mmCIF file of C-alpha atoms in Angstrom:
data_model
loop_
_atom_site.group_PDB
_atom_site.id
_atom_site.type_symbol
_atom_site.label_atom_id
_atom_site.label_comp_id
_atom_site.label_asym_id
_atom_site.label_seq_id
_atom_site.Cartn_x
_atom_site.Cartn_y
_atom_site.Cartn_z
ATOM 1 C CA UNK A 1 32.390 -84.608 -14.606
ATOM 2 C CA UNK A 2 35.458 -83.664 -16.413
ATOM 3 C CA UNK A 3 37.743 -81.738 -14.968
ATOM 4 C CA UNK A 4 39.746 -78.540 -17.215
ATOM 5 C CA UNK A 5 42.509 -76.700 -17.344
ATOM 6 C CA UNK A 6 42.020 -73.590 -17.942
ATOM 7 C CA UNK A 7 44.276 -71.200 -20.336
ATOM 8 C CA UNK A 8 44.429 -67.297 -21.208
ATOM 9 C CA UNK A 9 46.523 -67.117 -24.945
ATOM 10 C CA UNK A 10 49.611 -69.530 -23.948
ATOM 11 C CA UNK A 11 49.097 -68.519 -19.541
ATOM 12 C CA UNK A 12 47.522 -70.942 -17.336
ATOM 13 C CA UNK A 13 45.611 -70.921 -14.078
ATOM 14 C CA UNK A 14 48.025 -72.858 -11.632
ATOM 15 C CA UNK A 15 48.343 -72.968 -8.063
ATOM 16 C CA UNK A 16 51.463 -72.182 -6.215
ATOM 17 C CA UNK A 17 52.660 -74.824 -4.078
ATOM 18 C CA UNK A 18 55.724 -74.748 -2.000
ATOM 19 C CA UNK A 19 57.501 -75.852 -5.186
ATOM 20 C CA UNK A 20 56.359 -73.622 -6.782
ATOM 21 C CA UNK A 21 53.138 -73.796 -9.034
ATOM 22 C CA UNK A 22 50.656 -75.937 -10.911
ATOM 23 C CA UNK A 23 48.276 -76.198 -13.260
ATOM 24 C CA UNK A 24 44.644 -76.218 -11.524
ATOM 25 C CA UNK A 25 41.752 -78.253 -12.926
ATOM 26 C CA UNK A 26 38.176 -77.930 -12.471
ATOM 27 C CA UNK A 27 35.357 -80.260 -12.757
ATOM 28 C CA UNK A 28 33.659 -79.215 -14.999
ATOM 29 C CA UNK A 29 29.395 -79.357 -14.524
ATOM 30 C CA UNK A 30 27.702 -82.218 -17.538
ATOM 31 C CA UNK A 31 25.997 -78.775 -18.885
ATOM 32 C CA UNK A 32 29.706 -77.032 -19.647
ATOM 33 C CA UNK A 33 30.508 -80.627 -22.376
ATOM 34 C CA UNK A 34 29.820 -81.330 -25.038
ATOM 35 C CA UNK A 35 26.784 -83.655 -26.271
ATOM 36 C CA UNK A 36 25.927 -85.304 -29.136
ATOM 37 C CA UNK A 37 23.174 -82.585 -30.048
ATOM 38 C CA UNK A 38 25.883 -79.711 -29.699
ATOM 39 C CA UNK A 39 28.107 -81.447 -32.290
ATOM 40 C CA UNK A 40 26.322 -80.435 -34.483
ATOM 41 C CA UNK A 41 25.954 -77.042 -34.012
ATOM 42 C CA UNK A 42 28.762 -74.463 -35.402
ATOM 43 C CA UNK A 43 31.710 -75.401 -32.952
ATOM 44 C CA UNK A 44 32.292 -74.235 -29.392
ATOM 45 C CA UNK A 45 35.497 -72.362 -29.623
ATOM 46 C CA UNK A 46 37.180 -72.367 -25.907
ATOM 47 C CA UNK A 47 37.154 -75.961 -25.220
ATOM 48 C CA UNK A 48 39.305 -79.654 -26.048
ATOM 49 C CA UNK A 49 39.583 -82.685 -24.851
ATOM 50 C CA UNK A 50 43.139 -84.124 -24.196
ATOM 51 C CA UNK A 51 45.019 -87.742 -24.683
ATOM 52 C CA UNK A 52 46.508 -88.611 -21.978
ATOM 53 C CA UNK A 53 50.373 -88.350 -22.082
ATOM 54 C CA UNK A 54 53.291 -90.328 -21.574
ATOM 55 C CA UNK A 55 56.266 -90.277 -19.244
ATOM 56 C CA UNK A 56 59.307 -90.753 -20.922
ATOM 57 C CA UNK A 57 59.865 -93.729 -19.166
ATOM 58 C CA UNK A 58 57.766 -95.338 -21.246
ATOM 59 C CA UNK A 59 60.325 -95.166 -24.417
ATOM 60 C CA UNK A 60 64.008 -94.216 -22.653
ATOM 61 C CA UNK A 61 65.633 -96.833 -21.252
ATOM 62 C CA UNK A 62 67.973 -94.868 -19.790
ATOM 63 C CA UNK A 63 65.358 -93.414 -17.297
ATOM 64 C CA UNK A 64 65.933 -95.254 -14.170
ATOM 65 C CA UNK A 65 62.422 -94.345 -11.784
ATOM 66 C CA UNK A 66 62.427 -93.142 -8.787
ATOM 67 C CA UNK A 67 58.272 -94.113 -8.088
ATOM 68 C CA UNK A 68 57.283 -96.980 -9.826
ATOM 69 C CA UNK A 69 54.206 -96.532 -8.865
ATOM 70 C CA UNK A 70 53.991 -92.777 -9.177
ATOM 71 C CA UNK A 71 51.693 -93.624 -12.588
ATOM 72 C CA UNK A 72 48.884 -94.896 -10.474
ATOM 73 C CA UNK A 73 48.793 -91.130 -9.145
ATOM 74 C CA UNK A 74 45.594 -88.846 -9.225
ATOM 75 C CA UNK A 75 45.970 -84.996 -9.648
ATOM 76 C CA UNK A 76 45.414 -84.925 -5.874
ATOM 77 C CA UNK A 77 47.968 -87.197 -4.806
ATOM 78 C CA UNK A 78 50.471 -85.355 -6.711
ATOM 79 C CA UNK A 79 49.228 -81.985 -5.324
ATOM 80 C CA UNK A 80 49.897 -83.159 -1.830
ATOM 81 C CA UNK A 81 53.227 -84.445 -2.597
ATOM 82 C CA UNK A 82 56.122 -82.125 -1.323
ATOM 83 C CA UNK A 83 58.701 -83.625 -4.246
ATOM 84 C CA UNK A 84 55.801 -84.460 -6.903
ATOM 85 C CA UNK A 85 57.214 -81.403 -9.266
ATOM 86 C CA UNK A 86 60.664 -83.259 -8.978
ATOM 87 C CA UNK A 87 61.216 -86.352 -8.125
ATOM 88 C CA UNK A 88 58.447 -87.768 -10.884
ATOM 89 C CA UNK A 89 59.337 -85.631 -14.092
ATOM 90 C CA UNK A 90 60.194 -88.561 -16.557
ATOM 91 C CA UNK A 91 57.958 -90.981 -14.719
ATOM 92 C CA UNK A 92 54.540 -89.365 -14.090
ATOM 93 C CA UNK A 93 52.258 -89.897 -16.877
ATOM 94 C CA UNK A 94 49.701 -87.184 -16.918
ATOM 95 C CA UNK A 95 45.600 -88.608 -17.572
ATOM 96 C CA UNK A 96 43.243 -88.201 -20.507
ATOM 97 C CA UNK A 97 41.477 -84.484 -19.802
ATOM 98 C CA UNK A 98 39.937 -81.773 -20.869
ATOM 99 C CA UNK A 99 41.221 -77.722 -21.552
ATOM 100 C CA UNK A 100 39.159 -74.961 -21.693
ATOM 101 C CA UNK A 101 40.277 -70.815 -21.579
ATOM 102 C CA UNK A 102 38.927 -68.619 -19.194
ATOM 103 C CA UNK A 103 36.567 -66.963 -22.098
ATOM 104 C CA UNK A 104 34.826 -70.089 -22.614
ATOM 105 C CA UNK A 105 34.291 -70.508 -18.626
ATOM 106 C CA UNK A 106 33.260 -66.967 -18.387
ATOM 107 C CA UNK A 107 30.543 -67.146 -20.882
ATOM 108 C CA UNK A 108 29.327 -71.039 -19.636
ATOM 109 C CA UNK A 109 29.450 -69.513 -16.155
ATOM 110 C CA UNK A 110 31.790 -71.540 -15.110
ATOM 111 C CA UNK A 111 33.560 -70.584 -11.732
ATOM 112 C CA UNK A 112 36.680 -70.118 -11.190
ATOM 113 C CA UNK A 113 38.626 -69.876 -8.063
ATOM 114 C CA UNK A 114 39.584 -66.547 -6.919
ATOM 115 C CA UNK A 115 42.293 -64.869 -9.473
ATOM 116 C CA UNK A 116 44.407 -61.941 -7.445
ATOM 117 C CA UNK A 117 47.201 -60.754 -5.584
ATOM 118 C CA UNK A 118 48.334 -63.154 -2.462
ATOM 119 C CA UNK A 119 45.050 -65.255 -3.340
ATOM 120 C CA UNK A 120 47.891 -68.578 -4.199
ATOM 121 C CA UNK A 121 46.761 -68.158 -8.400
ATOM 122 C CA UNK A 122 47.549 -67.162 -11.492
ATOM 123 C CA UNK A 123 47.912 -66.912 -14.963
ATOM 124 C CA UNK A 124 51.498 -69.008 -15.595
ATOM 125 C CA UNK A 125 52.737 -68.901 -18.588
ATOM 126 C CA UNK A 126 53.916 -72.257 -20.364
ATOM 127 C CA UNK A 127 57.151 -71.049 -20.576
ATOM 128 C CA UNK A 128 57.605 -70.393 -16.888
ATOM 129 C CA UNK A 129 55.792 -73.582 -16.393
ATOM 130 C CA UNK A 130 58.309 -76.572 -18.933
ATOM 131 C CA UNK A 131 60.980 -75.326 -16.014
ATOM 132 C CA UNK A 132 59.139 -77.520 -13.283
ATOM 133 C CA UNK A 133 56.864 -79.196 -14.815
ATOM 134 C CA UNK A 134 57.162 -83.147 -14.980
ATOM 135 C CA UNK A 135 57.412 -83.526 -18.863
ATOM 136 C CA UNK A 136 54.224 -85.676 -19.412
ATOM 137 C CA UNK A 137 52.237 -83.193 -17.674
ATOM 138 C CA UNK A 138 53.887 -80.523 -19.753
ATOM 139 C CA UNK A 139 53.353 -81.880 -22.606
ATOM 140 C CA UNK A 140 49.603 -82.034 -21.686
ATOM 141 C CA UNK A 141 49.289 -78.400 -21.906
ATOM 142 C CA UNK A 142 51.488 -77.878 -24.883
ATOM 143 C CA UNK A 143 48.919 -80.218 -26.325
ATOM 144 C CA UNK A 144 45.868 -78.009 -24.760
ATOM 145 C CA UNK A 145 47.737 -74.583 -26.653
ATOM 146 C CA UNK A 146 48.256 -76.024 -29.407
ATOM 147 C CA UNK A 147 44.076 -77.385 -30.254
ATOM 148 C CA UNK A 148 42.406 -73.762 -28.618
ATOM 149 C CA UNK A 149 44.445 -71.776 -30.963
ATOM 150 C CA UNK A 150 43.591 -74.935 -33.986
ATOM 151 C CA UNK A 151 40.222 -74.364 -33.067
ATOM 152 C CA UNK A 152 40.268 -70.708 -33.459
ATOM 153 C CA UNK A 153 41.866 -70.111 -36.606
ATOM 154 C CA UNK A 154 39.334 -72.742 -38.693
ATOM 155 C CA UNK A 155 35.718 -71.630 -37.493
ATOM 156 C CA UNK A 156 35.495 -71.252 -41.239
ATOM 157 C CA UNK A 157 36.115 -73.908 -44.159
ATOM 158 C CA UNK A 158 39.415 -72.650 -46.010
ATOM 159 C CA UNK A 159 38.143 -73.511 -49.366
ATOM 160 C CA UNK A 160 34.711 -72.561 -49.250
ATOM 161 C CA UNK A 161 34.447 -70.153 -46.404
ATOM 162 C CA UNK A 162 31.462 -71.027 -44.687
ATOM 163 C CA UNK A 163 30.945 -72.357 -40.928
ATOM 164 C CA UNK A 164 32.380 -75.097 -40.308
ATOM 165 C CA UNK A 165 31.505 -77.663 -37.565
ATOM 166 C CA UNK A 166 32.410 -80.156 -34.882
ATOM 167 C CA UNK A 167 32.663 -84.228 -36.542
ATOM 168 C CA UNK A 168 30.748 -86.538 -34.867
ATOM 169 C CA UNK A 169 32.732 -89.166 -33.121
ATOM 170 C CA UNK A 170 35.727 -87.507 -31.038
ATOM 171 C CA UNK A 171 37.522 -87.229 -34.382
ATOM 172 C CA UNK A 172 39.640 -84.346 -33.995
ATOM 173 C CA UNK A 173 38.534 -82.652 -36.912
ATOM 174 C CA UNK A 174 36.489 -78.812 -38.445
ATOM 175 C CA UNK A 175 34.115 -80.524 -41.150
ATOM 176 C CA UNK A 176 32.685 -77.742 -43.786
ATOM 177 C CA UNK A 177 28.709 -78.870 -44.112
ATOM 178 C CA UNK A 178 28.456 -77.668 -47.468
ATOM 179 C CA UNK A 179 31.655 -78.840 -49.553
ATOM 180 C CA UNK A 180 32.755 -81.511 -46.216
ATOM 181 C CA UNK A 181 36.490 -80.251 -46.249
ATOM 182 C CA UNK A 182 37.576 -81.509 -43.353
ATOM 183 C CA UNK A 183 40.484 -79.377 -41.432
ATOM 184 C CA UNK A 184 43.354 -81.309 -39.188
ATOM 185 C CA UNK A 185 45.063 -80.151 -35.910
ATOM 186 C CA UNK A 186 48.686 -79.421 -38.240
ATOM 187 C CA UNK A 187 51.710 -79.896 -36.937
ATOM 188 C CA UNK A 188 55.234 -78.032 -38.337
ATOM 189 C CA UNK A 189 58.069 -80.016 -37.810
ATOM 190 C CA UNK A 190 61.569 -78.341 -37.191
ATOM 191 C CA UNK A 191 65.296 -79.265 -36.965
ATOM 192 C CA UNK A 192 67.443 -78.141 -33.848
ATOM 193 C CA UNK A 193 70.989 -79.273 -33.741
ATOM 194 C CA UNK A 194 73.764 -79.109 -32.061
ATOM 195 C CA UNK A 195 76.841 -78.568 -33.287
ATOM 196 C CA UNK A 196 79.869 -79.938 -32.527
ATOM 197 C CA UNK A 197 83.508 -80.407 -32.445
ATOM 198 C CA UNK A 198 87.423 -80.267 -30.325
ATOM 199 C CA UNK A 199 89.106 -76.940 -29.150
ATOM 200 C CA UNK A 200 91.571 -76.509 -32.584
ATOM 201 C CA UNK A 201 93.835 -75.197 -29.712
ATOM 202 C CA UNK A 202 92.995 -77.562 -26.153
ATOM 203 C CA UNK A 203 90.852 -80.105 -27.837
ATOM 204 C CA UNK A 204 87.872 -79.478 -24.832
ATOM 205 C CA UNK A 205 85.073 -79.720 -26.684
ATOM 206 C CA UNK A 206 83.288 -77.342 -28.185
ATOM 207 C CA UNK A 207 79.476 -76.484 -28.957
ATOM 208 C CA UNK A 208 78.007 -74.693 -31.529
ATOM 209 C CA UNK A 209 76.268 -71.197 -30.305
ATOM 210 C CA UNK A 210 73.837 -68.883 -32.012
ATOM 211 C CA UNK A 211 72.560 -65.566 -30.956
ATOM 212 C CA UNK A 212 69.129 -64.878 -32.499
ATOM 213 C CA UNK A 213 67.540 -62.037 -33.058
ATOM 214 C CA UNK A 214 64.579 -62.953 -31.635
ATOM 215 C CA UNK A 215 66.456 -63.231 -28.319
ATOM 216 C CA UNK A 216 66.112 -60.024 -27.909
ATOM 217 C CA UNK A 217 69.548 -56.848 -27.734
ATOM 218 C CA UNK A 218 71.519 -55.792 -25.089
ATOM 219 C CA UNK A 219 70.200 -53.141 -22.831
ATOM 220 C CA UNK A 220 72.636 -52.878 -19.840
ATOM 221 C CA UNK A 221 76.052 -54.108 -19.706
ATOM 222 C CA UNK A 222 75.087 -57.053 -17.245
ATOM 223 C CA UNK A 223 72.452 -58.398 -18.959
ATOM 224 C CA UNK A 224 73.871 -61.292 -20.190
ATOM 225 C CA UNK A 225 72.703 -62.076 -24.383
ATOM 226 C CA UNK A 226 70.786 -65.352 -24.640
ATOM 227 C CA UNK A 227 72.451 -67.966 -27.467
ATOM 228 C CA UNK A 228 70.877 -71.308 -28.530
ATOM 229 C CA UNK A 229 70.873 -74.064 -31.238
ATOM 230 C CA UNK A 230 70.527 -74.126 -35.085
ATOM 231 C CA UNK A 231 66.697 -74.793 -35.731
ATOM 232 C CA UNK A 232 63.962 -74.371 -38.121
ATOM 233 C CA UNK A 233 61.239 -75.830 -40.403
ATOM 234 C CA UNK A 234 61.615 -78.888 -42.998
ATOM 235 C CA UNK A 235 60.458 -77.426 -46.367
ATOM 236 C CA UNK A 236 58.154 -79.791 -48.507
ATOM 237 C CA UNK A 237 59.562 -82.021 -50.199
ATOM 238 C CA UNK A 238 62.155 -82.570 -47.484
ATOM 239 C CA UNK A 239 63.565 -84.747 -45.539
ATOM 240 C CA UNK A 240 64.423 -84.388 -41.375
ATOM 241 C CA UNK A 241 68.279 -84.822 -42.264
ATOM 242 C CA UNK A 242 67.896 -82.340 -45.493
ATOM 243 C CA UNK A 243 66.185 -79.839 -42.969
ATOM 244 C CA UNK A 244 69.436 -80.138 -40.304
ATOM 245 C CA UNK A 245 71.831 -79.831 -43.429
ATOM 246 C CA UNK A 246 70.252 -76.363 -45.276
ATOM 247 C CA UNK A 247 69.463 -74.794 -42.010
ATOM 248 C CA UNK A 248 73.144 -75.387 -40.833
ATOM 249 C CA UNK A 249 74.568 -73.875 -43.903
ATOM 250 C CA UNK A 250 72.371 -71.243 -44.765
ATOM 251 C CA UNK A 251 72.522 -69.944 -41.419
ATOM 252 C CA UNK A 252 76.051 -70.539 -40.818
ATOM 253 C CA UNK A 253 78.005 -71.603 -43.744
ATOM 254 C CA UNK A 254 78.624 -74.568 -42.265
ATOM 255 C CA UNK A 255 79.243 -78.688 -43.264
ATOM 256 C CA UNK A 256 78.585 -81.463 -41.145
ATOM 257 C CA UNK A 257 79.456 -85.513 -41.161
ATOM 258 C CA UNK A 258 77.727 -88.300 -38.126
ATOM 259 C CA UNK A 259 73.760 -86.220 -38.755
ATOM 260 C CA UNK A 260 71.979 -87.823 -35.926
ATOM 261 C CA UNK A 261 68.511 -88.157 -34.471
ATOM 262 C CA UNK A 262 67.971 -87.350 -30.967
ATOM 263 C CA UNK A 263 64.860 -87.357 -29.477
ATOM 264 C CA UNK A 264 61.395 -84.504 -29.889
ATOM 265 C CA UNK A 265 59.591 -82.024 -27.981
ATOM 266 C CA UNK A 266 56.379 -80.328 -29.487
ATOM 267 C CA UNK A 267 56.729 -76.817 -28.831
ATOM 268 C CA UNK A 268 53.344 -74.561 -29.673
ATOM 269 C CA UNK A 269 55.019 -71.287 -31.115
ATOM 270 C CA UNK A 270 52.738 -71.493 -32.364
ATOM 271 C CA UNK A 271 52.335 -75.611 -33.336
ATOM 272 C CA UNK A 272 55.457 -77.028 -33.903
ATOM 273 C CA UNK A 273 56.958 -80.475 -33.567
ATOM 274 C CA UNK A 274 61.269 -79.841 -32.767
ATOM 275 C CA UNK A 275 63.195 -82.372 -33.766
ATOM 276 C CA UNK A 276 66.490 -82.506 -31.861
ATOM 277 C CA UNK A 277 69.392 -83.309 -33.745
ATOM 278 C CA UNK A 278 73.327 -83.802 -33.287
ATOM 279 C CA UNK A 279 75.461 -83.550 -35.463
ATOM 280 C CA UNK A 280 80.042 -82.941 -36.267
ATOM 281 C CA UNK A 281 81.810 -80.235 -37.744
ATOM 282 C CA UNK A 282 82.903 -81.254 -40.724
ATOM 283 C CA UNK A 283 84.108 -77.481 -42.114
ATOM 284 C CA UNK A 284 83.683 -74.664 -43.396
ATOM 285 C CA UNK A 285 84.241 -70.540 -42.569
ATOM 286 C CA UNK A 286 81.818 -69.886 -39.496
ATOM 287 C CA UNK A 287 79.499 -66.919 -41.588
ATOM 288 C CA UNK A 288 76.505 -65.843 -40.503
ATOM 289 C CA UNK A 289 72.993 -65.053 -42.013
ATOM 290 C CA UNK A 290 72.574 -61.194 -41.182
ATOM 291 C CA UNK A 291 68.853 -61.583 -40.892
ATOM 292 C CA UNK A 292 68.150 -64.926 -38.667
ATOM 293 C CA UNK A 293 71.590 -64.185 -36.184
ATOM 294 C CA UNK A 294 73.417 -61.310 -35.089
ATOM 295 C CA UNK A 295 76.962 -63.503 -33.442
ATOM 296 C CA UNK A 296 77.123 -67.751 -33.767
ATOM 297 C CA UNK A 297 80.017 -68.977 -32.445
ATOM 298 C CA UNK A 298 81.729 -72.206 -30.667
ATOM 299 C CA UNK A 299 82.124 -71.864 -27.598
ATOM 300 C CA UNK A 300 84.432 -74.339 -25.107
ATOM 301 C CA UNK A 301 81.437 -77.035 -22.896
ATOM 302 C CA UNK A 302 83.784 -75.009 -20.192
ATOM 303 C CA UNK A 303 82.828 -71.722 -20.614
ATOM 304 C CA UNK A 304 79.297 -71.265 -22.328
ATOM 305 C CA UNK A 305 77.535 -68.159 -22.482
ATOM 306 C CA UNK A 306 73.499 -67.850 -20.458
ATOM 307 C CA UNK A 307 71.327 -70.737 -22.844
ATOM 308 C CA UNK A 308 68.321 -72.149 -23.503
ATOM 309 C CA UNK A 309 66.087 -72.848 -20.316
ATOM 310 C CA UNK A 310 65.947 -75.932 -18.558
ATOM 311 C CA UNK A 311 62.408 -77.969 -20.105
ATOM 312 C CA UNK A 312 63.375 -77.060 -23.550
ATOM 313 C CA UNK A 313 64.933 -79.773 -25.808
ATOM 314 C CA UNK A 314 67.552 -76.965 -26.910
ATOM 315 C CA UNK A 315 68.884 -76.900 -22.582
ATOM 316 C CA UNK A 316 68.556 -81.185 -23.069
ATOM 317 C CA UNK A 317 70.684 -81.170 -26.634
ATOM 318 C CA UNK A 318 73.554 -79.207 -25.271
ATOM 319 C CA UNK A 319 73.135 -81.018 -21.799
ATOM 320 C CA UNK A 320 73.682 -85.028 -22.758
ATOM 321 C CA UNK A 321 76.371 -82.996 -24.994
ATOM 322 C CA UNK A 322 78.404 -82.001 -21.381
ATOM 323 C CA UNK A 323 77.660 -84.412 -19.234
ATOM 324 C CA UNK A 324 79.298 -86.893 -21.656
ATOM 325 C CA UNK A 325 82.498 -84.266 -20.875
ATOM 326 C CA UNK A 326 81.502 -85.076 -17.609
ATOM 327 C CA UNK A 327 80.380 -81.552 -16.905
ATOM 328 C CA UNK A 328 76.920 -80.501 -15.646
ATOM 329 C CA UNK A 329 75.133 -77.194 -16.514
#
C-alpha cells in the first residue's frame, strides 16, 4: 500500500500534536494507485508520486546531528516522539511517498479522517508549517504542491491542444499522443540577496531590507510592517550573479561587490527555486522601484524591523549574518 499526504491548494491535512501540526499520511487502497493500464488513459489529476527528500546534514558540514539514527525513523515513530518536530530539523530524511488532493480522495471514495473543529485535524497553510517542520519534510510538501499544480496546468498540449497522457515507466512528463510533445515540471530560478555594509556612523553591521507591496500596508499604528530581502526571477540568458546585480540595481539603484552563493530553497509560490546570495554594498544612493517597493533602507542588525518567518530562506540568510555578529534573532 502507498501512503499519501492530502492537499487542498497550498494547505495540507495535518494532525495537531503537543508541539504543533504534523502532516497526516493515509494508506491508499490499491485501487487508488495508478496501474500500468491506467497510465495509458488521460492523466488523473490529483495524484503524484514524491521523491525522497534529504536532510541538510547530507551536504552541510556545519550541522551536528543530535540523533544519528533519525534517518531510520518511520512516520509513526516520528509522531510518537515529543521532540520530533524540533530536534530533527536538520537530520530528518523524508521517505518517498505520494500526494493526493482532497477532491481526488472524494472522487475515489478514499476514507479521510474527520475534519471538524475539535477533531484535532485541519488543513494548515504550507507557509505556517515551514516554521516548525523538519527541512526535508517541508521540502517534500513543497514538491507535492508544485507537482499537483503542474498536473492541473498540463492536462492539454501547449502546442496542439490535444489532451495529454502521463508518460510510462515513472517518467515525470505529460505526453501529447498527437504531436508527441513532452511537458516536464518546470522550476523557475529566483535569486534572493542579503546585502550588508558597516553603519557609516557607528560601524555596526547593517543589512538592506525592503518593504514590498505584496506584504501589505500598515492597517493600525501598532501593526509592524514586514521587511524582506531583494529578490527576483532570473531572466533568459543570465547567469545567477548577473541576475543579482540586475535585480538590485533595478529595485534599489545600488552596486555590489563580493557576491557569493550561500544556499537554496524550493518555494512553491508558484514553482520557484530560491537561490540565496550574500553581497557587500559597493556604492550608489538608495532609490526604490516604486511599483515594487514602498520603502528600503539599511538597518542595524541589533534593531531590525519585522522580517520573514523562520523556515524561509530570507530568514536563514539574515540569521546567518546576525550569528556572525554575535546576535540571535
